[in-house]
CSV table of C-alpha atoms in Angstrom, one decimal:
chain,number,residue,atom,x,y,z
A,219,MET,CA,0.0,0.0,0.0
A,220,VAL,CA,2.9,2.4,0.8
A,221,LEU,CA,4.4,1.6,-2.6
A,222,LEU,CA,1.1,2.2,-4.4
A,223,THR,CA,0.6,5.5,-2.6
A,224,ALA,CA,4.1,6.6,-3.6
A,225,VAL,CA,3.5,5.6,-7.2
A,226,VAL,CA,0.2,7.5,-7.3
A,227,ALA,CA,1.8,10.6,-5.8
A,228,GLY,CA,4.7,10.5,-8.2
A,229,VAL,CA,2.5,10.0,-11.3
A,230,SER,CA,0.3,12.9,-10.2
A,231,THR,CA,3.2,15.3,-10.1
A,232,VAL,CA,5.3,14.2,-13.0
A,233,VAL,CA,3.2,13.3,-16.0
A,234,PRO,CA,2.2,16.1,-18.3
A,235,ASN,CA,-1.6,15.6,-18.1
A,236,ASP,CA,-4.0,15.2,-15.3
A,237,PRO,CA,-4.2,11.4,-14.6
A,238,TRP,CA,-7.6,11.6,-12.8
A,239,HIS,CA,-9.9,13.6,-15.1
A,240,ASP,CA,-12.5,13.8,-12.4
A,241,PHE,CA,-14.2,10.6,-13.5
A,242,PHE,CA,-15.5,12.4,-16.6
A,243,ASP,CA,-16.7,9.3,-18.5
A,244,LEU,CA,-18.3,7.9,-15.3
A,245,ARG,CA,-20.2,11.1,-15.0
A,246,VAL,CA,-21.4,10.8,-18.6
A,247,TYR,CA,-22.6,7.2,-17.9
A,248,ARG,CA,-24.5,8.2,-14.7
A,249,GLY,CA,-25.9,11.4,-16.2
A,250,ALA,CA,-27.1,9.7,-19.4
A,251,VAL,CA,-29.0,6.9,-17.6
A,252,ALA,CA,-30.5,9.3,-15.2
A,253,TRP,CA,-31.7,11.4,-18.2
A,254,TRP,CA,-33.0,8.3,-19.8
A,255,LEU,CA,-34.9,7.2,-16.8
A,256,ASP,CA,-36.6,10.6,-16.8
A,257,GLY,CA,-38.2,9.6,-20.1
A,258,ARG,CA,-35.8,11.5,-22.4
A,259,PRO,CA,-33.9,9.9,-25.4
A,260,LEU,CA,-30.7,8.3,-24.2
A,261,TYR,CA,-28.6,9.5,-27.1
A,262,ASP,CA,-29.7,13.1,-26.8
A,263,PHE,CA,-27.8,13.5,-23.5
A,264,THR,CA,-24.7,15.6,-23.3
A,265,HIS,CA,-22.7,16.1,-20.2
A,266,GLY,CA,-22.7,19.7,-18.9
A,267,ARG,CA,-21.4,22.1,-21.6
A,268,SER,CA,-19.4,19.4,-23.3
A,269,PRO,CA,-20.5,17.8,-26.6
A,270,TYR,CA,-20.0,14.3,-25.1
A,271,GLY,CA,-22.8,11.8,-24.5
A,272,PHE,CA,-23.5,8.1,-24.2
A,273,THR,CA,-22.0,6.2,-27.2
A,274,TYR,CA,-22.3,2.6,-26.2
A,275,PRO,CA,-25.0,0.1,-27.2
A,276,PRO,CA,-28.3,0.1,-25.2
A,277,PHE,CA,-27.2,-3.1,-23.3
A,278,ALA,CA,-24.4,-1.1,-21.7
A,279,ALA,CA,-26.9,1.5,-20.6
A,280,LEU,CA,-29.0,-1.2,-18.9
A,281,LEU,CA,-25.9,-2.4,-17.0
A,282,VAL,CA,-25.2,1.1,-15.5
A,283,VAL,CA,-28.8,2.0,-14.7
A,284,PRO,CA,-28.1,1.3,-11.0
A,285,MET,CA,-25.7,4.3,-11.0
A,286,ALA,CA,-28.6,6.7,-11.3
A,287,ALA,CA,-30.0,5.6,-7.9
A,288,LEU,CA,-26.7,6.2,-6.0
A,289,PRO,CA,-24.8,9.4,-5.1
A,290,PHE,CA,-21.8,10.1,-7.3
A,291,TRP,CA,-19.3,9.6,-4.5
A,292,ALA,CA,-20.6,6.1,-4.0
A,293,VAL,CA,-20.5,5.3,-7.8
A,294,ALA,CA,-16.9,6.7,-8.0
A,295,SER,CA,-15.8,4.8,-5.0
A,296,ALA,CA,-17.3,1.5,-6.1
A,297,HIS,CA,-15.8,2.0,-9.6
A,298,THR,CA,-12.3,2.6,-8.2
A,299,LEU,CA,-12.4,-0.3,-5.8
A,300,LEU,CA,-13.7,-2.7,-8.6
A,301,ASN,CA,-11.0,-1.5,-10.9
A,302,VAL,CA,-8.3,-2.0,-8.3
A,303,ALA,CA,-9.6,-5.5,-7.6
A,304,VAL,CA,-9.7,-6.3,-11.3
A,305,LEU,CA,-6.2,-4.9,-11.8
A,306,ALA,CA,-5.0,-7.1,-8.9
A,307,GLY,CA,-6.7,-10.1,-10.4
A,308,LEU,CA,-5.3,-9.5,-13.9
A,309,ALA,CA,-1.8,-9.0,-12.5
A,310,ARG,CA,-2.0,-12.3,-10.6
A,311,TRP,CA,-3.4,-14.2,-13.6
A,312,LEU,CA,-0.7,-12.7,-15.9
A,313,VAL,CA,2.3,-12.6,-13.6
A,314,VAL,CA,2.1,-15.8,-11.5
A,315,PRO,CA,2.8,-18.2,-14.4
A,316,VAL,CA,5.8,-16.1,-15.4
A,317,ALA,CA,7.1,-16.0,-11.8
A,318,ARG,CA,6.7,-19.8,-11.5
A,319,ARG,CA,8.5,-20.4,-14.8
A,320,HIS,CA,11.6,-18.4,-13.6
A,321,GLY,CA,11.4,-19.2,-9.9
A,322,TRP,CA,10.6,-15.7,-8.7
A,323,PRO,CA,9.2,-15.3,-5.2
A,324,LEU,CA,5.4,-15.4,-4.7
A,325,PRO,CA,3.3,-13.5,-3.8
A,326,PHE,CA,5.9,-10.7,-3.8
A,327,THR,CA,6.2,-10.6,-7.6
A,328,TRP,CA,2.4,-10.4,-8.0
A,329,VAL,CA,2.0,-7.6,-5.4
A,330,ALA,CA,4.9,-5.6,-6.8
A,331,ALA,CA,3.4,-5.9,-10.3
A,332,VAL,CA,0.2,-4.0,-9.3
A,333,PRO,CA,1.7,-0.5,-8.9
A,334,VAL,CA,4.0,-1.1,-11.9
A,335,LEU,CA,1.0,-1.8,-14.1
A,336,PHE,CA,-0.9,1.1,-12.5
A,337,VAL,CA,1.8,3.5,-13.7
A,338,LEU,CA,1.0,2.7,-17.3
A,339,GLU,CA,-1.3,5.4,-18.8
A,340,PRO,CA,-4.0,3.0,-20.2
A,341,VAL,CA,-4.5,1.6,-16.7
A,342,ARG,CA,-4.5,4.9,-14.7
A,343,GLU,CA,-6.5,6.7,-17.4
A,344,THR,CA,-9.1,3.9,-17.3
A,345,MET,CA,-9.5,4.6,-13.6
A,346,GLY,CA,-9.2,8.3,-13.9
A,347,PHE,CA,-11.9,8.6,-16.5
A,348,GLY,CA,-14.1,6.0,-15.0
A,349,GLN,CA,-13.8,3.8,-18.0
A,350,VAL,CA,-14.6,0.1,-18.6
A,351,ASN,CA,-11.4,-1.2,-20.4
A,352,LEU,CA,-10.1,-3.3,-17.5
A,353,PHE,CA,-13.5,-5.0,-17.1
A,354,LEU,CA,-13.7,-5.8,-20.8
A,355,ALA,CA,-10.1,-7.2,-20.8
A,356,ALA,CA,-10.9,-9.3,-17.8
A,357,LEU,CA,-14.0,-10.8,-19.5
A,358,VAL,CA,-12.0,-11.7,-22.6
A,359,LEU,CA,-9.0,-13.1,-20.7
A,360,ALA,CA,-11.5,-15.2,-18.6
A,361,ASP,CA,-12.5,-16.8,-21.8
A,362,VAL,CA,-8.9,-17.7,-22.5
A,363,ALA,CA,-8.8,-19.6,-19.3
A,364,ALA,CA,-12.2,-21.2,-20.0
A,365,VAL,CA,-11.1,-22.4,-23.4
A,366,ARG,CA,-8.0,-24.0,-21.8
A,367,ARG,CA,-10.3,-25.9,-19.4
A,368,GLY,CA,-12.6,-26.9,-22.1
A,369,SER,CA,-15.5,-25.2,-20.4
A,370,ARG,CA,-18.8,-25.1,-22.1
A,371,TRP,CA,-19.1,-21.5,-20.9
A,372,ALA,CA,-16.1,-20.4,-22.9
A,373,GLY,CA,-17.2,-17.5,-25.1
A,374,VAL,CA,-19.6,-15.9,-22.6
A,375,GLY,CA,-17.1,-13.3,-21.5
A,376,THR,CA,-16.2,-12.3,-25.0
A,377,GLY,CA,-19.9,-12.1,-26.0
A,378,LEU,CA,-20.7,-9.8,-23.0
A,379,ALA,CA,-17.7,-7.6,-23.8
A,380,ALA,CA,-18.9,-7.3,-27.5
A,381,ALA,CA,-22.4,-6.4,-26.3
A,382,VAL,CA,-21.1,-3.6,-24.1
A,383,LYS,CA,-18.7,-2.2,-26.7
A,384,LEU,CA,-18.3,-3.3,-30.3
A,385,THR,CA,-14.5,-3.6,-30.7
A,386,PRO,CA,-14.2,-6.7,-28.6
A,387,GLY,CA,-16.2,-8.4,-31.4
A,388,LEU,CA,-12.8,-8.9,-33.1
A,389,PHE,CA,-12.1,-11.6,-30.5
A,390,VAL,CA,-14.9,-13.7,-32.0
A,391,VAL,CA,-13.0,-13.6,-35.2
A,392,TYR,CA,-9.9,-14.8,-33.3
A,393,LEU,CA,-11.8,-17.7,-31.8
A,394,LEU,CA,-13.0,-18.7,-35.2
A,395,LEU,CA,-9.6,-18.5,-36.9
A,396,THR,CA,-8.0,-20.5,-34.1
A,397,GLY,CA,-10.6,-23.3,-34.4
A,398,ARG,CA,-12.6,-22.6,-31.3
A,399,ARG,CA,-15.9,-22.7,-33.1
A,400,ARG,CA,-17.9,-23.7,-30.1
A,401,ALA,CA,-16.6,-20.8,-28.0
A,402,ALA,CA,-17.1,-18.4,-31.0
A,403,GLY,CA,-20.7,-19.7,-31.3
A,404,VAL,CA,-21.3,-19.1,-27.5
A,405,ALA,CA,-19.8,-15.6,-27.9
A,406,VAL,CA,-22.1,-14.7,-30.8
A,407,ALA,CA,-25.2,-16.2,-29.0
A,408,THR,CA,-24.3,-14.2,-25.8
A,409,ALA,CA,-23.8,-10.9,-27.6
A,410,ALA,CA,-27.0,-11.5,-29.6
A,411,GLY,CA,-29.0,-12.4,-26.5
A,412,ALA,CA,-27.8,-9.3,-24.6
A,413,THR,CA,-28.6,-7.1,-27.6
A,414,LEU,CA,-32.1,-8.6,-28.0
A,415,LEU,CA,-32.7,-8.2,-24.3
A,416,ALA,CA,-31.9,-4.5,-24.6
A,417,ALA,CA,-34.1,-4.2,-27.7
A,418,ALA,CA,-37.0,-5.8,-25.8
A,419,VAL,CA,-36.6,-3.4,-22.9
A,420,ALA,CA,-36.0,-0.3,-25.0
A,421,PRO,CA,-37.0,-0.9,-28.6
A,422,ALA,CA,-36.9,2.7,-29.7
A,423,THR,CA,-33.5,3.4,-28.1
A,424,SER,CA,-32.1,0.2,-29.7
A,425,TRP,CA,-33.5,1.1,-33.1
A,426,ARG,CA,-32.0,4.5,-33.0
A,427,PHE,CA,-28.5,3.3,-31.9
A,428,TRP,CA,-28.2,0.6,-34.6
A,429,THR,CA,-29.6,2.7,-37.4
A,430,GLU,CA,-28.3,6.2,-36.5
A,431,THR,CA,-26.1,6.7,-33.5
A,432,LEU,CA,-23.6,4.0,-34.3
A,433,TRP,CA,-22.6,5.7,-37.6
A,434,GLN,CA,-22.2,9.2,-36.0
A,435,THR,CA,-18.4,8.9,-35.3
A,436,GLU,CA,-18.2,12.6,-34.6
A,437,ARG,CA,-20.1,12.0,-31.3
A,438,VAL,CA,-16.9,10.6,-29.7
A,439,GLY,CA,-14.7,13.6,-30.6
A,440,ARG,CA,-12.4,14.9,-33.3
A,441,LEU,CA,-10.3,12.3,-35.1
A,442,ASP,CA,-7.1,14.4,-34.8
A,443,LYS,CA,-7.1,14.6,-31.0
A,444,THR,CA,-3.8,13.7,-29.5
A,445,SER,CA,-5.4,10.9,-27.4
A,446,ASN,CA,-6.7,9.2,-30.5
A,447,GLN,CA,-3.8,6.8,-31.2
A,448,SER,CA,-5.5,4.7,-34.0
A,449,LEU,CA,-4.2,4.6,-37.5
A,450,LEU,CA,-7.0,7.0,-38.6
A,451,GLY,CA,-6.0,9.4,-35.7
A,452,ALA,CA,-2.4,9.5,-36.9
A,453,LEU,CA,-3.5,10.0,-40.5
A,454,ALA,CA,-5.8,12.9,-39.4
A,455,ARG,CA,-2.9,14.6,-37.6
A,456,LEU,CA,-0.6,14.0,-40.6
A,457,VAL,CA,-3.0,15.9,-43.0
A,458,ASP,CA,-4.1,18.5,-40.4
A,459,PRO,CA,-6.1,20.7,-40.9
A,460,GLY,CA,-7.6,18.7,-43.8
A,461,GLU,CA,-9.8,15.6,-43.6
A,462,PRO,CA,-7.9,12.3,-43.6
A,463,PRO,CA,-8.3,10.3,-46.8
A,464,ARG,CA,-10.6,7.4,-45.9
A,465,ALA,CA,-9.4,5.2,-48.8
A,466,VAL,CA,-5.8,5.4,-47.5
A,467,TRP,CA,-7.0,4.6,-44.0
A,468,LEU,CA,-9.0,1.6,-45.3
A,469,VAL,CA,-6.0,0.2,-47.1
A,470,LEU,CA,-3.8,0.7,-43.9
A,471,ALA,CA,-6.5,-0.8,-41.7
A,472,VAL,CA,-7.1,-3.9,-43.8
A,473,GLY,CA,-3.3,-4.5,-44.1
A,474,ALA,CA,-2.7,-4.1,-40.4
A,475,LEU,CA,-5.7,-6.3,-39.5
A,476,ALA,CA,-4.5,-9.1,-41.9
A,477,LEU,CA,-0.9,-8.9,-40.6
A,478,VAL,CA,-1.7,-8.9,-36.9
A,479,LEU,CA,-4.5,-11.5,-37.0
A,480,THR,CA,-2.2,-13.8,-38.9
A,481,ARG,CA,0.5,-13.4,-36.2
A,482,ALA,CA,-2.2,-13.9,-33.5
A,483,VAL,CA,-3.4,-17.1,-35.0
A,484,ARG,CA,0.2,-18.4,-35.3
A,485,ALA,CA,0.8,-17.6,-31.7
A,486,ALA,CA,-2.3,-19.5,-30.6
A,487,ARG,CA,-1.4,-22.5,-32.7
A,488,ALA,CA,2.1,-22.5,-31.0
A,489,GLY,CA,0.3,-22.8,-27.7
A,490,ASP,CA,0.6,-19.1,-26.6
A,491,ASP,CA,-2.9,-17.8,-26.3
A,492,LEU,CA,-1.9,-14.8,-24.2
A,493,THR,CA,0.2,-13.5,-27.1
A,494,GLY,CA,-2.6,-14.2,-29.5
A,495,VAL,CA,-5.2,-12.4,-27.5
A,496,ALA,CA,-2.9,-9.4,-26.8
A,497,LEU,CA,-2.2,-9.1,-30.6
A,498,THR,CA,-5.9,-9.3,-31.4
A,499,GLY,CA,-6.7,-6.6,-28.8
A,500,LEU,CA,-4.1,-4.3,-30.2
A,501,ALA,CA,-5.3,-5.0,-33.8
A,502,ALA,CA,-8.7,-3.7,-32.7
A,503,CYS,CA,-7.1,-0.5,-31.3
A,504,LEU,CA,-5.2,0.1,-34.6
A,505,VAL,CA,-8.1,-0.3,-37.0
A,506,SER,CA,-10.9,1.3,-34.9
A,507,PRO,CA,-11.5,4.9,-36.2
A,508,VAL,CA,-11.1,6.2,-32.6
A,509,SER,CA,-8.9,4.5,-30.0
A,510,TRP,CA,-8.2,6.7,-27.0
A,511,SER,CA,-5.0,6.2,-25.1
A,512,HIS,CA,-6.9,4.3,-22.3
A,513,HIS,CA,-8.1,1.7,-24.9
A,514,PHE,CA,-4.5,0.4,-25.2
A,515,VAL,CA,-4.8,-1.8,-22.1
A,516,TRP,CA,-3.8,-4.7,-24.4
A,517,LEU,CA,-0.3,-3.5,-24.2
A,518,VAL,CA,-0.3,-4.8,-20.6
A,519,PRO,CA,-0.4,-8.6,-21.5
A,520,ALA,CA,2.0,-7.8,-24.3
A,521,LEU,CA,4.4,-6.4,-21.8
A,522,VAL,CA,4.1,-9.4,-19.6
A,523,VAL,CA,5.0,-11.6,-22.6
A,524,LEU,CA,8.1,-9.4,-23.3
A,525,VAL,CA,9.2,-9.6,-19.7
A,526,ASP,CA,8.9,-13.4,-19.8
A,527,LEU,CA,11.0,-13.6,-22.9
A,528,ALA,CA,13.5,-11.1,-21.5
A,529,ALA,CA,13.8,-13.4,-18.4
A,530,GLY,CA,14.7,-16.4,-20.6
A,531,ALA,CA,11.4,-17.9,-21.8
A,532,PRO,CA,12.2,-19.6,-25.2
A,533,PRO,CA,10.4,-18.3,-28.3
A,534,ALA,CA,8.2,-20.8,-30.0
A,535,PRO,CA,9.3,-22.7,-33.1
A,536,GLY,CA,9.0,-20.6,-36.2
A,537,THR,CA,10.3,-17.4,-34.6
A,538,PRO,CA,12.8,-15.8,-37.0
A,539,ARG,CA,16.3,-16.7,-36.2
A,540,TRP,CA,17.4,-13.1,-35.8
A,541,TRP,CA,14.9,-12.8,-32.9
A,542,ARG,CA,15.8,-16.2,-31.4
A,543,ASP,CA,19.5,-15.4,-31.3
A,544,ARG,CA,18.9,-12.1,-29.5
A,545,SER,CA,15.6,-12.9,-27.8
A,546,ARG,CA,16.4,-11.7,-24.3
A,547,VAL,CA,18.0,-8.4,-25.4
A,548,LEU,CA,15.3,-7.5,-27.9
A,549,ALA,CA,12.5,-8.4,-25.6
A,550,ALA,CA,14.0,-6.4,-22.7
A,551,SER,CA,14.6,-3.4,-25.0
A,552,LEU,CA,11.1,-3.4,-26.4
A,553,ALA,CA,9.6,-3.9,-23.0
A,554,ALA,CA,11.6,-1.0,-21.5
A,555,VAL,CA,10.7,1.4,-24.4
A,556,THR,CA,7.0,0.5,-24.2
A,557,ALA,CA,6.8,0.8,-20.4
A,558,LEU,CA,8.7,4.2,-20.5
A,559,VAL,CA,6.5,5.6,-23.3
A,560,LEU,CA,3.3,4.6,-21.5
A,561,ALA,CA,4.4,5.5,-17.9
A,562,SER,CA,5.6,9.0,-18.9
A,563,SER,CA,2.4,9.9,-20.8
A,564,SER,CA,4.9,10.8,-23.6
A,565,ILE,CA,2.3,11.8,-26.2
A,566,TRP,CA,1.1,14.7,-24.1
A,567,PHE,CA,4.5,16.4,-24.3
A,568,ALA,CA,3.5,17.1,-28.0
A,569,PHE,CA,-0.2,17.9,-27.4
A,570,ALA,CA,-1.6,20.1,-30.1
A,571,LEU,CA,-5.0,21.3,-31.2
A,572,THR,CA,-6.5,21.2,-34.7
A,573,GLY,CA,-4.5,23.3,-37.1
A,574,HIS,CA,-1.3,23.1,-35.0
A,575,HIS,CA,-0.2,19.5,-35.2
A,576,HIS,CA,2.7,20.5,-37.4
A,577,ASP,CA,3.9,23.4,-35.3
A,578,ALA,CA,6.7,21.4,-33.7
A,579,GLY,CA,7.8,19.8,-36.9
A,580,VAL,CA,8.5,16.1,-37.6
A,581,LEU,CA,9.7,15.5,-34.0
A,582,GLY,CA,6.3,16.8,-32.7
A,583,ILE,CA,4.4,14.5,-34.9
A,584,VAL,CA,6.5,11.5,-33.9
A,585,VAL,CA,6.1,12.2,-30.2
A,586,GLU,CA,2.4,12.8,-30.6
A,587,ASP,CA,2.1,9.3,-32.2
A,588,LEU,CA,4.3,7.4,-29.8
A,589,TYR,CA,1.6,5.1,-28.5
A,590,LEU,CA,0.7,4.1,-32.0
A,591,LEU,CA,4.3,3.7,-33.0
A,592,VAL,CA,5.0,1.5,-30.0
A,593,THR,CA,1.9,-0.6,-30.7
A,594,LEU,CA,3.0,-1.1,-34.3
A,595,ALA,CA,6.4,-2.3,-33.1
A,596,VAL,CA,4.8,-4.7,-30.6
A,597,VAL,CA,2.4,-6.2,-33.1
A,598,THR,CA,5.1,-6.6,-35.7
A,599,LEU,CA,7.8,-8.1,-33.4
A,600,LEU,CA,6.1,-9.8,-30.5
A,601,PRO,CA,6.8,-13.6,-30.8
A,602,ALA,CA,4.9,-16.5,-29.3
A,603,ARG,CA,6.6,-18.3,-26.4
A,604,LEU,CA,7.1,-22.0,-26.0
A,605,PRO,CA,4.7,-23.1,-23.3
A,606,ALA,CA,6.4,-23.7,-19.9
A,607,GLY,CA,5.7,-27.5,-19.9
A,608,ARG,CA,7.1,-28.0,-23.4
A,609,ALA,CA,10.1,-25.8,-22.6
A,610,ALA,CA,10.9,-27.9,-19.6
A,611,ALA,CA,10.5,-31.1,-21.6
A,612,ARG,CA,12.8,-29.8,-24.3
A,613,THR,CA,15.4,-28.7,-21.7
A,614,THR,CA,15.4,-32.1,-19.9
A,615,ALA,CA,15.4,-34.3,-23.1
A,616,PRO,CA,18.3,-36.7,-23.2
A,617,SER,CA,21.2,-35.9,-25.4
A,618,PRO,CA,21.9,-38.0,-28.5
A,619,PRO,CA,24.6,-40.8,-28.1
A,620,GLY,CA,28.1,-39.4,-28.2
A,621,GLY,CA,26.9,-35.9,-27.2
A,622,SER,CA,26.4,-34.9,-30.8
A,623,SER,CA,23.7,-32.4,-31.7
A,624,PRO,CA,21.0,-33.4,-34.0
A,625,ARG,CA,20.9,-31.6,-37.3
């Protein structure tokens, strides 16, 4: 607790942007459902003098309806405590297998990982805005564990995540491409059931969302905002103050999606689902028209994979030789750069408004796009790992007669 308090205090005074944001998004959720319960159209709500309102599907609104009955301090406190609990759970699920592989002390490694992960902007911004990113990541990662166990419920978490927010729907594609058809079917059925439930409770609101609100991308903010670290966001800043060419973005998005999903499927087939899921989540961030900095929570599992490789976990067969020969150094370097970029809130050192993105020259554009650039490096370079059991078996396998190495 002392360490976490010190980290919070340090982050609050060093990073170039306010890490708390006064729970702005949480206020939007609560205000929108209160407005809706008063009989007014959900998607007509805007918070205060801002242009921002509720942008999620109606099913998400149903989930947060209880917020309207509680004072804001209680909502904010509950949200913070739940996020801390989810972060601690995710840290344990991600870090404990790595600690066991390398003989690191438990539970010290797990407890120490929590403040380290909190420092990363996607995590603290999720808490500061009152966002749902950690909850959605936990639902998807729970499905990874369910698939491993062969549970018939595998897919429910992904389906619920996709019903709350559309981008997790890409994980259904991942399940299909990796041969988990049953889990993919459960995910689709869950998402459809949740959506139909919302339609039954609020038919007019659902009709408006799916036929009108969904396509109004301007509702979420300007594409060129510094915090939009998607491919389209970078393109918008590059051509500022003009409009980004959608045809160019479509080509880039399709190419990125094909590349990253191919790598994700290969990782899953090599036995490393964590790498596959991390790559899929980052692919969704890249190709979505708007991906705010707090959406990049999928860099957290990617960082855990890099730390595992840096500590000596062997890359899976099929990894390029140039990476295998320098695996520990390359993984440690990429992990250090990624963590530094995220922990320092680096993009905000080059924050600019529309019409001014080129004022600081090429260096300013590069710094403003650093989360995107780091993500592109991760999705291009991150290799799958050899599972711990197979790695141990390979290490203890008897040598050929005479000590010669097999060709």
